[in-house]
Amino acid sequence: MDVMGDKATLFETGRFVQPSGEEATPDESRDEAADAVETGEAVEEMRLRLAAEAGDVEAVSVLGAMLLRRGDLDGAEPHLRAATAEGDRAAANNLGVLLHQRGYPDEAAGWWRVAAVAGSAAAAHALGRHCRECGDEPAAEYWLRQSAEQGHALGAYALADLLEHRGDAGAERWLRAAAERGHREAAYRLARALDLKDHEQGGELGERRNPPAGGTSDGRGQDNGVAVRSEAEQWYRQAAARGHRRAALHLGTILEKRGDLKEAGRWYLTSAKDGEARAACALGFLLRDAGDTENAAIWWLRAAQEGDGNAANALGALHAERGQTQTAERWYRAAMDAGDDNGAYNLALLCAEQGRTAQAEQWYRRAAYAGHREAANALAVLLLQGGDTAGAEPWFSKAAEAGSVDAAFNLGILFAGRGEEAVALRWYERAAAAGHTEAALQVGIARLRDGDEQEAERHLRCAAGGGSAEAAYRLAAVLDARRPPQPAHELGEIVHEKTECEEWYERAATQGHRRAQVRVGMLAAARGDVVEAARWYRTAAEAGSRNGAFNLGLLLAREGSEPEAAVWWTRAADAGHGRAALRLALVYARRGELAEGQRWADLAVSLGPAEVAERAARLRDALREELSA
């Protein structure tokens, strides 16, 4: 309640004479200041008492307010009653405060009504609060509006709170009015309201570590969202500067997302020191990201001890990274006790890493039943690995419907395995739309199968850009098929500029894609770059590519290194390459090793393809005749 009423400005206790003489120490200065305050109050009280005895009604009222503020209810009451009897509205308000403190709310309301009717904004606020507590909302709104319209900050805030409770859009106007008059809770709540409005418009403010995409979605343009965010920040700053710890937390969040980490850290620290566990947790993450895990752990510990589940999870993860699994498990359990479902999920992951499958399933289930989508997906994977396809499918579905991209992709795999390609494609498309690289690859492959090259290219580009070597190879193949025929090159000619398709082949090749490596080698050979071609053929061959080994053999034979070529053809033929077997048959036939040549010709016949098998059969028969002659 507002103790000082309308006489607040009468108490000016800060006007003290600066003491002369020697400069005092800080402690001495504080003691002298306290003594000066006490002396000043004593002098003021004596002056008021003398004026009151002389019949000054205003002095009686102010003296009563002074004693009330000091807590001397017995001393204040007669003075306040006397001033009230003389029509002093401030005394009537303060008498109401005194009676309310004594436990007589109805009598207090009577005096507040007297003062409010006389024009006291403070009394109107107190009366409105009393009416609301009694359940009389119409009367509460009437008196609070009277107070707010007179510029009373507390009245404006209380009116805003009442209107907001009803869902009345007028609440924001009065929150703003209270905030503009320095009410810190009003400033904080106004900032939160603007923050929420920004969320609805597609902005990016919100809780830490869950950043949604930026931009607006209501057609009014991004400038609108920026303006709302800026105003919200302004009010957060005002409330935080006045010591509002949650405002400091949210201000830190805004600054961190903007990249102002130093200032964000200062506000997190301010809020954390005031006891805000979420700020302590956020400060811990900021320190961890800066590489200071030791101090991060200190703040996480502080937050976790105050019941912050996110901090407990962070401590669990920190100890798990250090191999301290028992301590990690203890903190994960603490997170669960704090109501954080991530605790059960992380505990399941810990058990799974240790091979404790049954316990992992138990914790996955707990988190999944609580709505943790990634736990539902992980549980489905675990069941699928155990052969329980029927049990896995509903959990994949639940996770996917809750927004798990991995679960949507896994459903695609599940349906594709059953031969339900159309259903599988729908789930792949859903995952691909959310940025899943492998899902985009599967959609691209499906579109190629359907002959929709344009859509196939779009998805393959997404997947290739996301790091899929197979997508890069297939995209290159699509682009390669569109290229006009290139003029023939002789080995050793100047290397020409690479095309886009070759760049994608090379990207796939550098990621270890063997067919891409062979193709890059072929393109290099076609433009005359023998060294580059040999490098890629060798890379592919050493990784197990039979085509790479065969082509490397061709290149070496062309350069006059037939013995080394035979080594690579042997590797290719042993891996099932028919043409390599035929080449070996010819090599051994030329050397006069007819039996060995016949053996490789037999293998070439069996490996094919048809053209190779036909030639190998003729060679084999000739060698057989030669051997039997």
XYZ file of C-alpha atoms in Angstrom:
629
model
C 0.000 0.000 0.000
C 1.074 3.592 -0.551
C 2.055 4.805 2.930
C 3.046 8.370 2.192
C -0.111 9.379 0.362
C -0.102 12.889 -1.073
C 2.438 14.201 1.451
C 5.433 12.299 0.131
C 7.050 15.497 -1.103
C 7.103 16.985 2.399
C 9.802 14.574 3.520
C 13.063 15.977 2.297
C 15.646 14.334 4.517
C 18.604 14.630 2.141
C 19.460 18.290 2.822
C 22.499 18.048 5.083
C 25.356 20.472 5.678
C 28.733 19.074 4.479
C 30.933 18.637 7.579
C 34.152 20.660 7.609
C 37.552 19.640 8.859
C 39.638 16.587 8.042
C 38.666 14.220 5.234
C 36.882 11.199 6.721
C 37.461 7.547 5.864
C 34.714 5.728 3.922
C 33.441 3.994 7.066
C 33.536 7.219 9.043
C 31.666 8.984 6.216
C 28.917 6.402 6.290
C 28.595 6.659 10.063
C 28.486 10.449 9.887
C 25.868 10.341 7.125
C 23.703 7.981 9.198
C 24.062 10.250 12.211
C 23.173 13.229 10.057
C 20.029 11.486 8.800
C 18.954 10.615 12.347
C 19.688 14.154 13.494
C 17.799 15.643 10.581
C 14.774 13.442 11.233
C 14.804 14.303 14.913
C 14.944 18.010 14.130
C 12.148 17.656 11.570
C 9.994 15.671 13.990
C 10.492 18.308 16.700
C 9.534 21.054 14.244
C 6.407 19.156 13.201
C 5.384 18.530 16.806
C 5.698 22.199 17.666
C 3.688 23.154 14.576
C 1.058 20.544 15.381
C 0.687 21.838 18.935
C 0.192 25.250 17.432
C -2.778 23.917 15.445
C -1.128 23.386 12.013
C -3.288 20.632 10.411
C -0.768 19.928 7.697
C 1.964 19.412 10.303
C -0.297 17.001 12.207
C -0.877 14.993 9.034
C 2.801 14.869 8.089
C 3.822 13.930 11.648
C 1.323 11.062 11.603
C 2.688 9.879 8.242
C 6.250 10.064 9.602
C 5.390 7.915 12.617
C 3.431 5.502 10.409
C 6.401 5.106 8.137
C 8.610 4.442 11.145
C 6.204 1.703 12.284
C 4.922 3.535 15.346
C 1.234 2.797 14.750
C 0.133 3.794 18.243
C 1.884 7.129 17.969
C 0.674 7.793 14.411
C -3.031 6.970 14.832
C -4.165 9.940 16.998
C -2.361 12.410 14.736
C -3.871 10.900 11.589
C -7.360 10.836 13.077
C -7.042 14.438 14.173
C -5.882 15.588 10.725
C -8.590 13.505 9.039
C -11.234 15.145 11.210
C -9.998 18.470 9.861
C -10.524 17.275 6.262
C -6.939 16.393 5.306
C -7.253 13.803 2.536
C -3.652 12.579 2.861
C -4.292 11.818 6.518
C -7.448 9.902 5.568
C -5.444 7.810 3.112
C -2.699 7.105 5.637
C -5.245 6.312 8.334
C -6.651 3.702 5.969
C -3.146 2.287 5.571
C -2.700 2.147 9.338
C -6.024 0.393 9.903
C -5.269 -2.073 7.116
C -1.987 -2.904 8.838
C -3.817 -3.421 12.111
C -6.154 -5.908 10.430
C -9.281 -3.781 9.913
C -9.649 -3.781 6.084
C -13.290 -2.680 5.975
C -12.694 0.335 8.219
C -9.570 1.117 6.194
C -11.650 1.033 2.992
C -14.028 3.561 4.486
C -11.268 6.093 5.034
C -9.763 5.370 1.631
C -13.149 6.116 0.109
C -13.234 9.453 1.918
C -9.767 10.346 0.603
C -10.485 9.063 -2.892
C -13.677 11.085 -3.185
C -11.618 14.069 -2.108
C -9.284 13.443 -5.032
C -6.478 11.298 -3.569
C -5.025 9.103 -6.333
C -3.176 7.003 -3.763
C -6.382 6.341 -1.840
C -8.250 5.472 -5.041
C -5.526 2.921 -5.808
C -5.709 1.399 -2.339
C -9.521 1.287 -2.466
C -9.454 -0.316 -5.921
C -7.033 -2.978 -4.662
C -9.331 -3.623 -1.675
C -12.398 -3.982 -3.919
C -10.595 -6.452 -6.161
C -9.524 -8.526 -3.170
C -13.158 -8.594 -2.107
C -14.231 -9.807 -5.574
C -15.977 -6.576 -6.589
C -14.280 -6.099 -9.970
C -16.569 -3.333 -11.323
C -15.857 -1.184 -8.256
C -12.183 -2.105 -8.427
C -11.988 -0.985 -12.046
C -13.783 2.272 -11.269
C -11.424 3.301 -8.454
C -8.270 2.049 -10.159
C -9.197 3.980 -13.283
C -9.719 7.099 -11.120
C -6.225 6.623 -9.717
C -4.618 5.834 -13.084
C -6.206 8.806 -14.842
C -4.688 11.088 -12.189
C -1.232 9.803 -13.163
C -0.684 7.434 -10.246
C 1.816 4.745 -11.355
C 0.587 2.080 -8.934
C -2.996 2.742 -9.947
C -2.138 2.455 -13.637
C -0.302 -0.823 -13.019
C -3.097 -2.313 -10.919
C -5.663 -1.310 -13.568
C -3.539 -2.894 -16.298
C -3.287 -6.084 -14.245
C -7.062 -6.202 -13.816
C -7.719 -5.595 -17.525
C -5.086 -8.124 -18.587
C -6.732 -10.720 -16.355
C -9.942 -10.161 -18.319
C -8.143 -10.244 -21.677
C -8.940 -6.588 -22.316
C -6.737 -5.021 -25.019
C -6.661 -1.776 -23.023
C -4.246 -3.338 -20.552
C -1.202 -2.411 -22.654
C -2.066 1.297 -22.549
C -2.025 1.348 -18.748
C 1.044 -0.857 -18.490
C 2.788 1.687 -20.682
C 1.523 4.548 -18.523
C 2.833 2.889 -15.367
C 6.131 2.006 -17.027
C 6.613 5.578 -18.225
C 6.242 6.676 -14.587
C 9.037 4.320 -13.494
C 7.115 1.226 -12.371
C 9.642 -1.555 -12.993
C 7.185 -4.486 -12.996
C 5.028 -2.606 -15.484
C 8.088 -2.018 -17.672
C 8.896 -5.744 -17.532
C 5.358 -6.851 -18.322
C 5.080 -4.343 -21.146
C 8.312 -5.711 -22.603
C 6.961 -9.259 -22.332
C 3.744 -8.212 -24.077
C 5.717 -6.648 -26.916
C 7.916 -9.752 -26.992
C 4.864 -11.965 -27.372
C 3.520 -9.752 -30.124
C 6.848 -10.110 -31.905
C 6.624 -13.899 -31.601
C 3.205 -13.829 -33.207
C 4.612 -11.748 -36.062
C 7.458 -14.165 -36.678
C 10.183 -12.410 -34.693
C 13.034 -14.152 -32.988
C 12.887 -13.252 -29.299
C 12.273 -16.028 -26.816
C 13.860 -18.416 -24.389
C 17.543 -19.175 -24.690
C 18.825 -21.918 -27.027
C 15.595 -22.300 -28.953
C 16.040 -19.715 -31.714
C 13.309 -19.835 -34.380
C 13.758 -18.395 -37.858
C 13.696 -14.607 -38.122
C 11.521 -12.344 -40.244
C 7.872 -11.478 -40.176
C 5.011 -13.536 -41.529
C 2.044 -11.187 -41.340
C 2.760 -9.307 -44.560
C 3.715 -6.065 -42.848
C 7.427 -6.415 -43.563
C 10.474 -6.917 -41.403
C 10.754 -3.287 -40.319
C 7.681 -3.761 -38.143
C 9.259 -6.685 -36.303
C 12.506 -4.792 -35.775
C 10.617 -1.852 -34.256
C 8.723 -4.109 -31.842
C 11.925 -5.851 -30.787
C 13.650 -2.516 -30.222
C 10.834 -1.234 -28.003
C 10.719 -4.477 -26.032
C 14.443 -4.189 -25.417
C 14.012 -0.600 -24.271
C 11.514 -1.606 -21.580
C 13.578 -4.614 -20.541
C 16.485 -2.212 -20.059
C 14.413 0.150 -17.940
C 13.127 -2.658 -15.718
C 16.550 -4.309 -15.471
C 18.207 -1.012 -14.547
C 15.719 -0.778 -11.662
C 16.743 -4.206 -10.385
C 14.191 -6.487 -12.067
C 16.059 -9.773 -12.329
C 13.828 -11.421 -14.929
C 14.071 -8.335 -17.120
C 17.851 -8.600 -16.858
C 17.609 -12.258 -17.925
C 15.529 -11.460 -21.006
C 17.719 -8.497 -21.899
C 20.727 -10.805 -21.735
C 18.963 -13.241 -24.053
C 18.291 -10.521 -26.637
C 21.864 -9.304 -26.507
C 23.293 -12.807 -26.783
C 21.244 -13.549 -29.895
C 22.432 -10.287 -31.384
C 26.037 -11.278 -30.679
C 26.698 -8.704 -27.915
C 28.093 -11.401 -25.652
C 29.992 -9.142 -23.279
C 26.962 -7.029 -22.374
C 24.747 -10.110 -22.318
C 27.101 -11.664 -19.788
C 26.889 -8.576 -17.570
C 23.107 -8.716 -17.451
C 23.083 -12.471 -16.891
C 25.508 -11.933 -14.018
C 23.339 -9.176 -12.533
C 20.247 -11.360 -12.722
C 22.040 -14.449 -11.422
C 23.416 -12.583 -8.413
C 19.856 -11.500 -7.621
C 18.856 -15.168 -7.459
C 17.521 -15.873 -10.977
C 18.452 -19.518 -11.638
C 17.777 -19.298 -15.370
C 20.246 -16.427 -15.671
C 22.880 -18.434 -13.803
C 22.279 -21.298 -16.222
C 22.500 -18.990 -19.265
C 25.685 -17.429 -17.902
C 27.112 -20.936 -17.592
C 26.403 -21.642 -21.273
C 27.982 -18.328 -22.249
C 31.130 -19.171 -20.291
C 31.241 -22.679 -21.722
C 30.999 -21.327 -25.263
C 33.936 -19.056 -24.423
C 35.932 -22.105 -23.301
C 35.692 -21.453 -19.551
C 34.103 -24.721 -18.437
C 35.295 -24.392 -14.832
C 33.389 -21.165 -14.164
C 30.505 -22.430 -16.285
C 30.221 -25.400 -13.933
C 30.138 -23.060 -10.916
C 27.125 -21.167 -12.275
C 25.398 -24.337 -13.446
C 25.851 -25.781 -9.976
C 24.316 -22.672 -8.431
C 21.359 -22.815 -10.820
C 20.896 -26.575 -10.421
C 20.861 -26.280 -6.642
C 18.032 -23.767 -7.058
C 16.046 -26.302 -9.083
C 16.966 -25.440 -12.673
C 16.701 -28.646 -14.703
C 18.525 -27.221 -17.714
C 21.564 -26.475 -15.563
C 21.431 -29.956 -14.031
C 21.434 -31.421 -17.546
C 24.401 -29.253 -18.490
C 26.316 -30.494 -15.449
C 25.417 -34.074 -16.375
C 26.710 -33.579 -19.911
C 29.902 -31.971 -18.609
C 30.651 -34.919 -16.312
C 29.716 -37.406 -19.042
C 32.273 -35.796 -21.359
C 34.865 -36.248 -18.637
C 33.984 -39.905 -18.245
C 32.443 -39.379 -14.794
C 29.344 -41.373 -15.604
C 28.072 -41.829 -12.050
C 28.168 -38.093 -11.370
C 26.585 -37.456 -14.768
C 23.775 -39.880 -13.945
C 23.183 -38.155 -10.603
C 22.752 -34.788 -12.306
C 20.508 -36.212 -15.012
C 18.297 -37.608 -12.257
C 18.311 -34.187 -10.590
C 17.127 -32.696 -13.875
C 14.265 -35.199 -13.976
C 13.334 -34.327 -10.398
C 13.209 -30.674 -11.491
C 10.687 -31.619 -14.179
C 13.068 -31.484 -17.145
C 12.306 -34.323 -19.591
C 15.757 -33.921 -21.127
C 17.103 -35.528 -17.969
C 15.426 -38.853 -18.797
C 16.504 -38.590 -22.441
C 20.121 -37.865 -21.547
C 20.119 -40.647 -18.996
C 18.867 -43.000 -21.711
C 21.670 -41.893 -24.023
C 24.176 -42.534 -21.236
C 22.797 -46.037 -20.656
C 22.802 -46.778 -24.390
C 26.465 -45.769 -24.668
C 27.259 -48.192 -21.844
C 25.351 -51.019 -23.497
C 22.609 -50.996 -20.844
C 19.877 -51.407 -23.442
C 17.027 -52.340 -21.107
C 17.611 -49.290 -18.912
C 18.038 -47.079 -21.968
C 14.647 -48.234 -23.242
C 13.096 -47.526 -19.840
C 14.363 -43.920 -19.783
C 13.568 -43.328 -23.446
C 10.001 -44.422 -22.696
C 9.723 -42.097 -19.725
C 10.878 -39.110 -21.765
C 8.790 -40.143 -24.777
C 5.614 -40.477 -22.730
C 6.309 -36.984 -21.378
C 6.313 -35.687 -24.973
C 10.057 -35.617 -25.732
C 10.074 -36.116 -29.496
C 13.736 -37.101 -29.872
C 13.308 -39.656 -27.101
C 10.342 -41.088 -28.998
C 12.480 -41.340 -32.133
C 15.374 -42.940 -30.220
C 12.981 -45.415 -28.586
C 11.622 -46.362 -32.014
C 15.154 -46.897 -33.337
C 15.944 -49.100 -30.348
C 12.802 -51.167 -30.897
C 13.537 -51.445 -34.619
C 17.046 -52.675 -33.906
C 15.495 -55.315 -31.681
C 13.235 -56.453 -34.528
C 10.038 -54.901 -33.119
C 8.868 -53.077 -36.252
C 5.258 -52.943 -35.078
C 6.308 -51.334 -31.799
C 8.664 -48.870 -33.488
C 6.239 -47.418 -36.046
C 3.841 -45.617 -33.643
C 6.769 -44.005 -31.824
C 8.285 -42.843 -35.100
C 4.879 -41.403 -36.014
C 4.463 -39.674 -32.670
C 7.931 -38.144 -32.886
C 7.455 -37.067 -36.501
C 4.088 -35.460 -35.789
C 5.743 -33.587 -32.919
C 8.292 -32.192 -35.357
C 11.220 -34.615 -35.223
C 12.928 -34.431 -38.623
C 14.913 -37.609 -37.970
C 11.714 -39.490 -37.142
C 10.106 -38.366 -40.409
C 13.144 -39.634 -42.316
C 13.100 -42.905 -40.384
C 9.446 -43.385 -41.254
C 10.402 -42.949 -44.893
C 12.993 -45.722 -44.527
C 10.452 -47.932 -42.749
C 7.809 -47.604 -45.473
C 10.363 -47.890 -48.262
C 11.490 -51.178 -46.736
C 7.921 -52.433 -47.001
C 7.683 -51.393 -50.628
C 5.212 -48.566 -49.851
C 7.127 -46.028 -51.933
C 4.389 -43.394 -52.124
C 4.020 -43.219 -48.324
C 7.792 -43.281 -47.901
C 8.143 -40.376 -50.318
C 5.661 -38.252 -48.337
C 7.744 -38.669 -45.190
C 10.984 -38.055 -47.065
C 9.518 -34.848 -48.471
C 8.462 -33.716 -45.014
C 11.945 -34.323 -43.622
C 13.575 -32.726 -46.670
C 11.439 -29.598 -46.267
C 12.883 -29.285 -42.749
C 16.438 -29.505 -44.098
C 17.242 -33.210 -43.705
C 20.072 -33.907 -46.149
C 19.556 -37.637 -46.677
C 15.804 -37.152 -47.037
C 16.417 -34.567 -49.765
C 18.654 -37.125 -51.513
C 15.904 -39.752 -51.414
C 13.361 -37.289 -52.804
C 15.807 -36.348 -55.555
C 16.328 -40.010 -56.477
C 12.566 -40.604 -56.516
C 11.998 -37.575 -58.755
C 14.695 -38.796 -61.142
C 12.902 -42.131 -61.275
C 9.673 -40.333 -62.118
C 11.368 -38.286 -64.843
C 10.892 -34.949 -63.041
C 14.437 -33.702 -63.595
C 13.778 -30.131 -62.450
C 12.463 -31.173 -59.010
C 15.155 -33.829 -58.793
C 17.845 -31.228 -59.374
C 16.373 -28.910 -56.730
C 16.419 -31.610 -54.052
C 19.799 -32.943 -55.102
C 21.255 -29.444 -54.822
C 19.836 -29.151 -51.289
C 21.277 -32.516 -50.294
C 24.629 -31.853 -51.972
C 24.841 -28.451 -50.308
C 24.146 -30.214 -47.009
C 27.189 -32.417 -47.478
C 25.832 -35.564 -49.141
C 28.497 -37.044 -51.412
C 25.943 -39.274 -53.162
C 23.745 -36.235 -53.884
C 26.723 -34.306 -55.241
C 27.545 -37.247 -57.536
C 23.972 -37.624 -58.773
C 23.604 -33.875 -59.290
C 26.815 -33.879 -61.293
C 25.486 -36.774 -63.380
C 22.279 -34.816 -64.126
C 24.278 -31.766 -65.191
C 26.745 -33.953 -67.085
C 23.953 -35.437 -69.194
C 22.955 -31.941 -70.344
C 26.415 -30.925 -71.513
C 26.990 -30.682 -75.247
C 29.568 -33.131 -76.621
C 33.107 -31.967 -75.990
C 35.770 -32.158 -78.720
C 38.282 -34.923 -78.282
C 41.531 -34.097 -76.486
C 44.979 -35.591 -76.764
C 46.822 -36.498 -73.598
C 49.111 -33.704 -72.521
C 46.983 -30.841 -73.909
C 46.426 -27.694 -71.829
C 43.807 -28.167 -69.117
C 40.612 -26.183 -69.753
C 38.321 -24.548 -67.191
C 36.190 -26.997 -65.222
C 32.432 -27.110 -65.673
C 29.877 -27.033 -62.870
C 29.219 -30.741 -63.160
C 32.931 -31.476 -62.735
C 33.010 -29.267 -59.649
C 30.192 -31.352 -58.124
C 31.976 -34.557 -59.127
C 35.085 -33.259 -57.396
C 33.144 -32.320 -54.268
C 31.777 -35.858 -54.081
C 35.208 -37.285 -54.885
C 36.919 -35.357 -52.082
C 34.291 -36.789 -49.714
C 35.366 -40.301 -50.685
C 32.721 -41.164 -53.276
C 34.469 -43.796 -55.435
C 32.309 -43.486 -58.547
C 32.793 -39.724 -58.453
C 36.543 -40.231 -58.122
C 36.536 -42.420 -61.246
C 34.422 -39.889 -63.110
C 36.716 -37.000 -62.146
C 39.617 -39.063 -63.403
C 37.811 -39.695 -66.700
C 37.036 -35.998 -67.176
C 40.644 -35.082 -66.404
C 41.861 -37.661 -68.911
C 39.402 -36.370 -71.513
C 40.842 -32.861 -71.283
C 44.411 -34.192 -71.341
C 45.397 -33.891 -67.673
C 47.129 -37.271 -67.258
C 48.574 -36.585 -63.796
C 45.200 -35.538 -62.366
C 43.474 -38.509 -63.984
C 46.012 -40.967 -62.573
C 45.685 -39.427 -59.089
C 41.919 -39.862 -58.964
C 41.973 -43.344 -60.533
C 44.536 -44.444 -57.960
C 42.536 -42.932 -55.084
C 39.410 -44.769 -56.202
C 41.283 -48.025 -56.824
C 42.924 -47.983 -53.408
C 39.484 -47.429 -51.862
C 38.248 -50.619 -53.581
C 36.829 -49.316 -56.875
C 37.279 -51.921 -59.611
C 36.527 -49.317 -62.307
C 39.220 -47.086 -60.820
C 41.698 -49.930 -60.894
C 40.789 -50.809 -64.501
C 41.074 -47.222 -65.732
C 44.351 -46.726 -63.895
C 45.634 -49.817 -65.678
C 44.572 -48.396 -69.054
C 46.352 -45.128 -68.302
C 49.531 -46.898 -67.219
C 49.500 -49.202 -70.246
C 49.083 -46.197 -72.542
C 52.102 -44.630 -70.872
C 54.135 -47.813 -71.454
C 53.921 -49.297 -67.935
C 52.155 -52.545 -68.817
C 53.577 -54.592 -65.860
C 52.149 -52.111 -63.368
C 48.949 -51.923 -65.400
C 48.611 -55.706 -65.075
C 48.792 -55.381 -61.280
C 45.766 -53.028 -61.253
C 43.872 -55.088 -63.827
C 44.400 -58.128 -61.615
C 42.903 -56.256 -58.667
C 39.942 -55.161 -60.828
C 39.393 -58.645 -62.292
C 39.498 -60.247 -58.851
C 36.764 -57.785 -57.858
C 34.596 -58.930 -60.795
C 35.581 -56.591 -63.642
C 35.177 -58.520 -66.920
C 37.101 -56.107 -69.124
C 40.064 -56.207 -66.765
C 40.059 -60.024 -66.994
C 40.025 -59.801 -70.809
C 42.943 -57.353 -70.770
C 44.910 -59.751 -68.584
C 44.126 -62.632 -70.939
C 45.552 -60.593 -73.832
C 48.635 -59.608 -71.821
C 49.457 -63.208 -70.932
C 48.721 -64.419 -74.470
C 51.213 -61.895 -75.853
C 53.791 -63.059 -73.351
C 53.271 -66.655 -74.439
C 51.801 -67.722 -71.104
C 48.905 -69.452 -72.818
C 47.538 -71.378 -69.835
C 47.399 -68.210 -67.718
C 45.845 -66.332 -70.612
C 43.194 -69.054 -70.968
C 42.406 -68.855 -67.264
C 41.760 -65.093 -67.421
C 39.749 -65.523 -70.641
C 37.518 -68.071 -68.853
C 36.973 -65.556 -66.057
C 36.145 -62.793 -68.558
C 33.514 -65.036 -70.190
C 31.851 -65.620 -66.846
C 31.987 -61.962 -65.767
C 30.773 -60.343 -69.009
C 29.197 -58.132 -70.154
C 28.006 -59.796 -73.368
C 30.429 -58.033 -75.686
C 33.363 -58.861 -73.423
C 32.201 -62.438 -72.950
C 32.009 -62.914 -76.717
C 35.537 -61.611 -77.316
C 36.908 -63.543 -74.360
C 35.309 -66.756 -75.639
C 36.993 -66.368 -79.014
C 40.335 -65.720 -77.348
C 39.882 -68.663 -74.997
C 39.106 -71.016 -77.867
C 42.143 -69.822 -79.809
C 44.382 -70.313 -76.790
C 42.907 -73.734 -76.198
C 43.665 -74.766 -79.795
C 47.169 -73.394 -79.490
C 47.739 -75.373 -76.303
C 46.415 -78.609 -77.796
C 48.436 -78.250 -81.042
